[in-house]
Coordinates of C-alpha atoms in Angstrom, one line a residue:
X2 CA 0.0 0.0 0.0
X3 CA 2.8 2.5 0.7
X4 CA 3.9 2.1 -3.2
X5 CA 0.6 2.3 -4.1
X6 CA -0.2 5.2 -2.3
X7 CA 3.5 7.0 -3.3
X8 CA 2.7 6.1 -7.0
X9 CA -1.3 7.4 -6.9
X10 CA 0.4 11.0 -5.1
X11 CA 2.9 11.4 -7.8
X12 CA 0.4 10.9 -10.5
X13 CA -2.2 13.4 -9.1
X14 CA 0.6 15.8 -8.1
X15 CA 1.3 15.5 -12.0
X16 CA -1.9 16.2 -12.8
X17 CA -2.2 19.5 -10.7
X18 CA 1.0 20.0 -11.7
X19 CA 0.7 20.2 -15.4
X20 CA -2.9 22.1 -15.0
X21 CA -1.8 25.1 -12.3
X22 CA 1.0 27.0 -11.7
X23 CA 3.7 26.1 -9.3
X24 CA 3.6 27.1 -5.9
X25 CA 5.6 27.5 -2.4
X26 CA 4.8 24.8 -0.4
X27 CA 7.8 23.6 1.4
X28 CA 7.6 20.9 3.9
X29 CA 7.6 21.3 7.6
X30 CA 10.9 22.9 8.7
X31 CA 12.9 19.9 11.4
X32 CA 12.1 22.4 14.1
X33 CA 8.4 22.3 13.4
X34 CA 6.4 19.4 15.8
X35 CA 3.8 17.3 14.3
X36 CA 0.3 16.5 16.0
X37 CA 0.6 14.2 19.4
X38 CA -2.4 12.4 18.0
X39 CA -0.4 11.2 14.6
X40 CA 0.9 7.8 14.2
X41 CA 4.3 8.0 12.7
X42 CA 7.1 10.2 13.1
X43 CA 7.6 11.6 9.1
X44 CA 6.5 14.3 7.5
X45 CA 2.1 13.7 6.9
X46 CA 2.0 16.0 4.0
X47 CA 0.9 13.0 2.0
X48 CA -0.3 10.2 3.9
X49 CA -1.4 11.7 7.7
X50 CA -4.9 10.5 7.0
X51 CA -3.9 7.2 4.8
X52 CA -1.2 6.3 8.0
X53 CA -3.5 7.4 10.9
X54 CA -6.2 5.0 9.5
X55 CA -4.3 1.9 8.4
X56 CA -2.9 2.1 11.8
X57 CA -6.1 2.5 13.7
X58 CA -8.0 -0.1 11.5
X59 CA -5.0 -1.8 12.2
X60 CA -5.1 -1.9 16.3
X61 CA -8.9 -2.3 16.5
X62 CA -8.6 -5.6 13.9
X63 CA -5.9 -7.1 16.9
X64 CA -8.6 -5.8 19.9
X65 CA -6.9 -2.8 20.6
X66 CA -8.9 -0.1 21.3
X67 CA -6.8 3.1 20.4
X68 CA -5.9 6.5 22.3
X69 CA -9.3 8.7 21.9
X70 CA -7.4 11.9 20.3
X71 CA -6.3 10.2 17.7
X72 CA -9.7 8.7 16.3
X73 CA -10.8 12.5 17.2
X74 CA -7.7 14.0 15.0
X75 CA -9.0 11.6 12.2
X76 CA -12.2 12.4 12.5
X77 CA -11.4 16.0 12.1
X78 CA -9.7 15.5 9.3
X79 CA -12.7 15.5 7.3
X80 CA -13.9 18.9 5.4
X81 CA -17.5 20.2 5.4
X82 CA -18.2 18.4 2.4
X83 CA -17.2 15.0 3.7
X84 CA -13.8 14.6 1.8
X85 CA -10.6 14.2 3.6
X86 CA -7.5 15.8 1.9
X87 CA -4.4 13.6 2.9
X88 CA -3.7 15.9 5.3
X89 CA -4.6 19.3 7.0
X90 CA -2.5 21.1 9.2
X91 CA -5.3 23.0 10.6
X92 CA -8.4 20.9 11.1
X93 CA -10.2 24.2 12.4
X94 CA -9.6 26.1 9.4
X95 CA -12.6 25.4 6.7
X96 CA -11.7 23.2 3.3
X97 CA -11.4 25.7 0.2
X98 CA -10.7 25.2 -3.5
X99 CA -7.3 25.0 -3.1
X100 CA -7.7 21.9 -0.5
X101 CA -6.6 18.6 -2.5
X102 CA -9.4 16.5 -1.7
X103 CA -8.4 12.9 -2.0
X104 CA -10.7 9.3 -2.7
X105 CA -8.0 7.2 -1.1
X106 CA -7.4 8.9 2.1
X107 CA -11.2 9.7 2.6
X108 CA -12.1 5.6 2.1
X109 CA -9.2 4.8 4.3
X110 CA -10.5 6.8 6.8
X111 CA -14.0 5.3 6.3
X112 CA -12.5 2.0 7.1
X113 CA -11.4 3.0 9.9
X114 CA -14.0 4.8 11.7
X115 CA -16.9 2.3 10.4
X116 CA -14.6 -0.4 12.6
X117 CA -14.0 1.4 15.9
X118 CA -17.6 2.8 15.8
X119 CA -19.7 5.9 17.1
X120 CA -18.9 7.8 13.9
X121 CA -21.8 7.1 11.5
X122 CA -22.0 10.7 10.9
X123 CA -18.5 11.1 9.6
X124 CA -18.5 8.0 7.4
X125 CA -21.7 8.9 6.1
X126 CA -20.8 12.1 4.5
X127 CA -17.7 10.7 3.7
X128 CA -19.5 8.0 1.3
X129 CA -21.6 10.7 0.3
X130 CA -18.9 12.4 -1.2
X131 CA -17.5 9.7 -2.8
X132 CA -20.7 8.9 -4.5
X133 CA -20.6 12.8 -6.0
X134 CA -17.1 12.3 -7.3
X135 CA -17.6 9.0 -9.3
X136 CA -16.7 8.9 -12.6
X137 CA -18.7 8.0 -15.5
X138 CA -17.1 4.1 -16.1
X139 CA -18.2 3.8 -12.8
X140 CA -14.5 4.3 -11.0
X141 CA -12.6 6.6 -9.5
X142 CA -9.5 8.4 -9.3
X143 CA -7.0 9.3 -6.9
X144 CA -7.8 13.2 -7.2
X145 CA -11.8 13.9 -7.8
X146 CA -12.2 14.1 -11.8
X147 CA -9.0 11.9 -12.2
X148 CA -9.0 8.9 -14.6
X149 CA -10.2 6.0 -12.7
X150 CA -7.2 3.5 -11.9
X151 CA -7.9 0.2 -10.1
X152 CA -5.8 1.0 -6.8
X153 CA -8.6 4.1 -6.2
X154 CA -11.6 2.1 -7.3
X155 CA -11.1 -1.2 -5.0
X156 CA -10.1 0.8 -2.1
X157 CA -13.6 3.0 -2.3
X158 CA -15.4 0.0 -2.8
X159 CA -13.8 -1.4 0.7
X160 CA -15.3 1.7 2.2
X161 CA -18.5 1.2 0.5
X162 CA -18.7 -1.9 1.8
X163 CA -17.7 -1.4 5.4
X164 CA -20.7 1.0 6.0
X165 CA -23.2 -2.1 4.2
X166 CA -23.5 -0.3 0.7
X167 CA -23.4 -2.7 -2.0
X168 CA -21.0 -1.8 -4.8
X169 CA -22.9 -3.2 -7.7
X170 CA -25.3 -0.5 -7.0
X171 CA -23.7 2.3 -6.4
X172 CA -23.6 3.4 -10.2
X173 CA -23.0 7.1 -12.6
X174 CA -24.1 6.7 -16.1
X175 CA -25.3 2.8 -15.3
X176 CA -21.8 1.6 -14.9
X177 CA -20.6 0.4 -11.3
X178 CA -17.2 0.2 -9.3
X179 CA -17.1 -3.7 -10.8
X180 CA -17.4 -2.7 -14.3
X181 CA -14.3 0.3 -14.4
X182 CA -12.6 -2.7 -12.7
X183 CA -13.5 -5.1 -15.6
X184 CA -12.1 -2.4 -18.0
X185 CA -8.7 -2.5 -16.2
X186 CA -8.4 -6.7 -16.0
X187 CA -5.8 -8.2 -18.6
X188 CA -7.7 -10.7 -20.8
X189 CA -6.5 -14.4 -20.5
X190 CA -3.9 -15.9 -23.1
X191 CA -0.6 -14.8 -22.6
X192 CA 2.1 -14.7 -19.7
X193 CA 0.2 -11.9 -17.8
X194 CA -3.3 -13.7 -17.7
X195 CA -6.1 -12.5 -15.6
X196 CA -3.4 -9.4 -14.1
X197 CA -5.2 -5.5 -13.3
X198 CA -3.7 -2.5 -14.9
X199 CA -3.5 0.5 -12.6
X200 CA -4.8 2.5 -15.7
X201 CA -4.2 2.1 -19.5
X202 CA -1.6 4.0 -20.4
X203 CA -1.4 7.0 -23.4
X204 CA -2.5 4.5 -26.2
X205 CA -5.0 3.0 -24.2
X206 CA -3.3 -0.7 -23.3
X207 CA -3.5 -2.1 -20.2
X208 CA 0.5 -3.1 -19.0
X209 CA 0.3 -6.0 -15.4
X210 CA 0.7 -4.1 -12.2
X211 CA 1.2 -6.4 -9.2
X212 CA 0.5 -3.9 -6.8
X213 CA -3.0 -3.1 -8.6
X214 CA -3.9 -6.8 -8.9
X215 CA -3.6 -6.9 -5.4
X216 CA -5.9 -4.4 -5.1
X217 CA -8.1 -5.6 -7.6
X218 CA -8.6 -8.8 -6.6
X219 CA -9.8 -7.1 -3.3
X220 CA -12.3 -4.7 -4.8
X221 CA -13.8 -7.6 -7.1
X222 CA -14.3 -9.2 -3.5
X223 CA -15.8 -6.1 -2.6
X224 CA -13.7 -6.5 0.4
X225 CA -11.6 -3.9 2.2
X226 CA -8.4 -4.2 4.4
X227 CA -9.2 -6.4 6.6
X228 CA -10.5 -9.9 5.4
X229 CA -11.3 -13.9 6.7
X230 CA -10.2 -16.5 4.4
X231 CA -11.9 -16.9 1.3
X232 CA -13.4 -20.1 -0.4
X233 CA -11.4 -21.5 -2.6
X234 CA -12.2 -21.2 -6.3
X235 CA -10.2 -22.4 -9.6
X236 CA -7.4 -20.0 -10.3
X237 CA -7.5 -21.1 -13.9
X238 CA -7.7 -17.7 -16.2
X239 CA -11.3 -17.7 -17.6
X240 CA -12.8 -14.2 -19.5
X241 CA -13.7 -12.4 -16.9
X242 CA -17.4 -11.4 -17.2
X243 CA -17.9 -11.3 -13.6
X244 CA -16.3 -9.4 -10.7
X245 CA -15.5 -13.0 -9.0
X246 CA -14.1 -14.2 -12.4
X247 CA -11.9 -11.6 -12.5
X248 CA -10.4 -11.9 -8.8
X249 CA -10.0 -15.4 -9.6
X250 CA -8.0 -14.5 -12.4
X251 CA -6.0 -11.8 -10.6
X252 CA -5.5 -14.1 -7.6
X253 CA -4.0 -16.5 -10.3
X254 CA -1.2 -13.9 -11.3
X255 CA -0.3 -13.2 -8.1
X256 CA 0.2 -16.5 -7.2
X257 CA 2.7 -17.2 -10.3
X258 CA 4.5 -14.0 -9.3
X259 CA 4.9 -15.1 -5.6
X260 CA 6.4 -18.6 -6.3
X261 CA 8.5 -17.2 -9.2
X262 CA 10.6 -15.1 -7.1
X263 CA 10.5 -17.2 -3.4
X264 CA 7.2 -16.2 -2.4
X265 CA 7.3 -12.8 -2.8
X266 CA 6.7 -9.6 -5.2
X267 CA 9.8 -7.7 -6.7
X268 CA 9.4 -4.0 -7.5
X269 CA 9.6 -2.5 -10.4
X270 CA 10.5 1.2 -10.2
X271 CA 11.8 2.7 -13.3
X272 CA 15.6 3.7 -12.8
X273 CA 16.0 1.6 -9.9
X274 CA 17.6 -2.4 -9.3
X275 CA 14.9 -4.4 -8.7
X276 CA 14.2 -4.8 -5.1
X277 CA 11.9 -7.2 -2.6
X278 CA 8.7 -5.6 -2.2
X279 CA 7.2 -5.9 1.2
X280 CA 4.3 -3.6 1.1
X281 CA 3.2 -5.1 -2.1
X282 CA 4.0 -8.5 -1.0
X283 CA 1.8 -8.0 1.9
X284 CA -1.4 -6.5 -0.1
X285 CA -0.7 -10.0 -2.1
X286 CA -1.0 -12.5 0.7
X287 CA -4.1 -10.5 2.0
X288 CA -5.6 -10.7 -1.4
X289 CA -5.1 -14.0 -2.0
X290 CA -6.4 -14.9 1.3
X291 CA -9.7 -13.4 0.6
X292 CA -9.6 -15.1 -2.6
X293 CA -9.4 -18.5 -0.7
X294 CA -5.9 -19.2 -1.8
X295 CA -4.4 -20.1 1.4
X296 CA -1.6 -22.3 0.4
X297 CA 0.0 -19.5 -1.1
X298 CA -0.6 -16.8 0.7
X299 CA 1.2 -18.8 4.0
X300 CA 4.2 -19.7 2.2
X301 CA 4.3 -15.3 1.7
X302 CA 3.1 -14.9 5.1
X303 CA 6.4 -16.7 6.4
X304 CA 8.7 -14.9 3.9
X305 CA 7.7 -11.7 5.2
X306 CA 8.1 -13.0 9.0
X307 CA 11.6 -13.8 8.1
X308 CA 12.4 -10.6 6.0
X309 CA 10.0 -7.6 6.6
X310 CA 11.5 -6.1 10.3
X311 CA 13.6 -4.1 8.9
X312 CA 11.0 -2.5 6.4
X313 CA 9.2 -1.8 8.9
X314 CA 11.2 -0.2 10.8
X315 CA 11.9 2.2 8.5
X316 CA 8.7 2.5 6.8
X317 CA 6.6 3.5 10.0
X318 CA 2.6 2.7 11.4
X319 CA 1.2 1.8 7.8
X320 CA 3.5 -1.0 6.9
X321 CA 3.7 -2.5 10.6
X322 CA -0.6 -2.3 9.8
X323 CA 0.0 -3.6 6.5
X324 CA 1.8 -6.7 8.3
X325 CA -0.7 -7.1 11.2
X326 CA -3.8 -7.0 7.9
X327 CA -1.6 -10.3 6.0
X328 CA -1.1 -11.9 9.6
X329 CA -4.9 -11.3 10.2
X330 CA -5.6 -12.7 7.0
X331 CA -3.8 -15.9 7.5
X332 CA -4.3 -16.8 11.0
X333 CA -0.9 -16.1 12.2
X334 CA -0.1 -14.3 15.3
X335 CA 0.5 -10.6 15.1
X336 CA 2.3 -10.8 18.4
X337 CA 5.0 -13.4 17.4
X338 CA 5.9 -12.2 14.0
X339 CA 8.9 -14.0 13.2
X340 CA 10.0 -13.0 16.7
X341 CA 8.2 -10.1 16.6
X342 CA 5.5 -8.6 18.5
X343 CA 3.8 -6.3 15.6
X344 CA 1.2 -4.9 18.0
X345 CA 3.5 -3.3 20.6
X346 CA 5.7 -1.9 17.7
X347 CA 2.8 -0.2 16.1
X348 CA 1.5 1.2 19.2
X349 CA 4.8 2.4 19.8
X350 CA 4.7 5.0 17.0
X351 CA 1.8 7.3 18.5
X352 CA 0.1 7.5 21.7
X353 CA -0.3 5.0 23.9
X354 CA -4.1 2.9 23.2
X355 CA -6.8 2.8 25.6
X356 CA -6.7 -0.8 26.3
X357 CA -6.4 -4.1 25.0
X358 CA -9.9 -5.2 24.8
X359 CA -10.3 -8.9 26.1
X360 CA -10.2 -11.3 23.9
X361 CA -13.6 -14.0 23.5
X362 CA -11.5 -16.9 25.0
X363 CA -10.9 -14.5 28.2
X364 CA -14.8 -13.7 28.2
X365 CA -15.4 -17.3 28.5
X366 CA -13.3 -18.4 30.8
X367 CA -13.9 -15.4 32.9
X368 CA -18.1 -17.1 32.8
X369 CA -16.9 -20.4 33.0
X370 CA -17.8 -22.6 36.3
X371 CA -13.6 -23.3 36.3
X372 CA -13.4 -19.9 38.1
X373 CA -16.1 -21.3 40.6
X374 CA -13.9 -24.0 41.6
X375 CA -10.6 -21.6 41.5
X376 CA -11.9 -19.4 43.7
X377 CA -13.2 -21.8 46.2
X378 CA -9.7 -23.7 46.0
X379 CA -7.8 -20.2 46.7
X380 CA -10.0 -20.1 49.8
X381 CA -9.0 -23.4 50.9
X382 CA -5.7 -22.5 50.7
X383 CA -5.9 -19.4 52.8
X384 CA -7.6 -22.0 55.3
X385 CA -5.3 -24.3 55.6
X386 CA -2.2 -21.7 55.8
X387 CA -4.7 -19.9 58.4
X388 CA -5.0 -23.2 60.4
X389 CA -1.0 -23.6 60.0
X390 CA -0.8 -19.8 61.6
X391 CA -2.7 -21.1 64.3
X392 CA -1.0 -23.8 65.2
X393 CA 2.6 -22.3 65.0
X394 CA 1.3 -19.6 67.6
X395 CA -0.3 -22.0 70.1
X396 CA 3.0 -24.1 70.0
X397 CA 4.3 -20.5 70.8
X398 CA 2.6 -20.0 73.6
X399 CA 3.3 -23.5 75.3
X400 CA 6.8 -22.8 75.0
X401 CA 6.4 -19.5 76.6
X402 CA 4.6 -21.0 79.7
X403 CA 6.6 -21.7 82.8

């Protein structure tokens, strides 16, 4: 998600770019102090709302019920119209033209807040506002008015789904999410069956993008970050006339991609040495897990244990979420990571949670009759060490007589 994110920004920032003049906006000086509600310790210019949201998404998924004033910065985040910007410096000061509204951040955020509750007013004009900004294939964009890509289209319809709105039915000009997504699948019968573009590029051809069949398999789900293990389906690359056809398909690339290079995803920045991609690695294995594609997706799952750490380290609260979404996904324990305890490092980039909310097995065991009996055997052992007492101070006192 954090390439996908970096790779959406740069595009819109192109956009605006090429459209409006250029203007001052240098980043925070060293000396200036970012909110004490943020997750993360790096500039937010880009991804304070993306971040804040993954990580709080992140913590509630693992029964961790977050530090109140940061589900409050989050919150107001949001501009009057619903949209969140990635970021604002000023939540009090009112959303103008010039504010950079953005589809990604403000479904993020919806994720987020639909999970932890109490904020149906938020996420409601949040959805509201990405219903106004849909486009006419029935996608989205990273920017409002931007050409739908598939990495801004799956992740609205996660929000859309997290607050019970069924995708297929949210539609602009009769097309829905699931057909812009259909536009952007590869066709089957070459080396990159059943893969999503993240857009088509100048000539209109659709070029494999890892990260964006990740995310497409996902919104073909209609499922957001957080997912339970799929059903398995055949993976065999079929023409995709149906949302779950085309996940299959997607799931089907990933897979091939995983096992060709050890289980997982190498990236593919121009100008730059190929590289292990965790983030993207990690958007796989929770896709495929939705998809029902277990077998792989654990064989990923343990790479990453092995290999991520220092990643993560570096990278900050989203890719420590991103981690704690693929252990989710696959049944393996956030807190023993490959050694490491995933929870307490995330926490440890923002304010300290509420609580750790107990967990269902505690809640039973806490109503269970065992506790009758414990209780009744701690009694009988301050009974017997009382009758001990007892008897050392009578032998006391016989000694003590003349």
């Amino acid at each position: 998600m954090n390439v996908r994110r970096s790779a959406a920004v740069l595009s819109a920032v192109a956009v605006i770019g090429a459209a409006t003049p250029a203007a001052a906006d240098p980043s925070p000086s060293p000396s200036q102090a970012f909110p004490s509600a943020l997750y993360g310790g790096t500039d937010p210019k880009y991804d304070g709302v993306w971040r804040q949201s993954l990580a709080l998404l992140a913590q509630d998924t693992v029964g961790v019920k977050p530090a109140e004033k940061s589900v409050q910065w989050l919150a107001r985040q949001q501009c009057a119209d619903g949209g969140f910007a990635s970021y604002r410096p000023d939540p009090a000061a009112a959303c103008d033209a010039k504010t950079m509204l953005d589809t990604n951040a403000t479904s993020a955020a919806v994720q987020a807040l639909t999970a932890l509750g109490g904020h149906d007013d938020v996420t409601g004009k949040a959805v509201g506002w990405l219903k106004s900004v849909q486009n006419k294939d029935g996608g989205w964009g990273y920017s409002p008015g931007g050409a739908s890509d598939t990495n801004s289209t799956s992740v609205v319809i996660g929000a859309l789904a997290a607050v019970g709105e069924k995708p297929d039915q949210v539609v602009k000009d009769g097309k829905s999410p699931y057909d812009a997504l259909l536009t952007l699948a590869l066709p089957c019968g070459g080396d990159d069956d059943g893969a999503f573009a993240f857009q088509p590029d100048k000539k209109g051809e659709l070029a494999p993008n890892a990260d964006a069949t990740a995310a497409g398999v996902l919104g073909s789900l209609g499922q957001g970050m957080v997912v339970e293990p799929g059903k398995k389906s055949d993976t065999a690359c079929e023409k995709a006339t149906t949302p779950q056809q085309a996940a299959a398909n997607g799931a089907g690339y990933l897979t091939a991609a995983l096992a060709k290079d050890d289980g997982h995803l190498m990236s593919a920045l121009a100008g730059a040495e190929p590289q292990p991609d965790f983030g993207n690695t990690a958007d796989a294995v929770v896709a495929l897990a939705a998809q029902g594609d277990i077998a792989q997706a654990e064989k990923s799952v343990r790479w990453l244990e092995k290999n991520s750490a220092d990643w993560a380290a570096q990278s900050g609260p989203a890719a420590y979420a991103q981690l704690i979404f693929a252990a989710h996904a696959t049944g393996t324990n956030p807190r023993d990571f490959g050694g490491a305890d995933l929870v307490k490092q995330l926490n440890a980039t923002g304010p300290a949670p509420q609580a750790a909310e107990k967990t269902k097995a505690a809640d039973e065991k806490e109503d269970s009759g065992s506790d009758f009996f414990g209780v009744w055997w701690y009694v009988g052992v301050c009974l017997v060490a009382g009758i001990g007492i007892g008897f050392l101070f009578t032998g006391r006192k016989k000694k003590q007589q003349p």
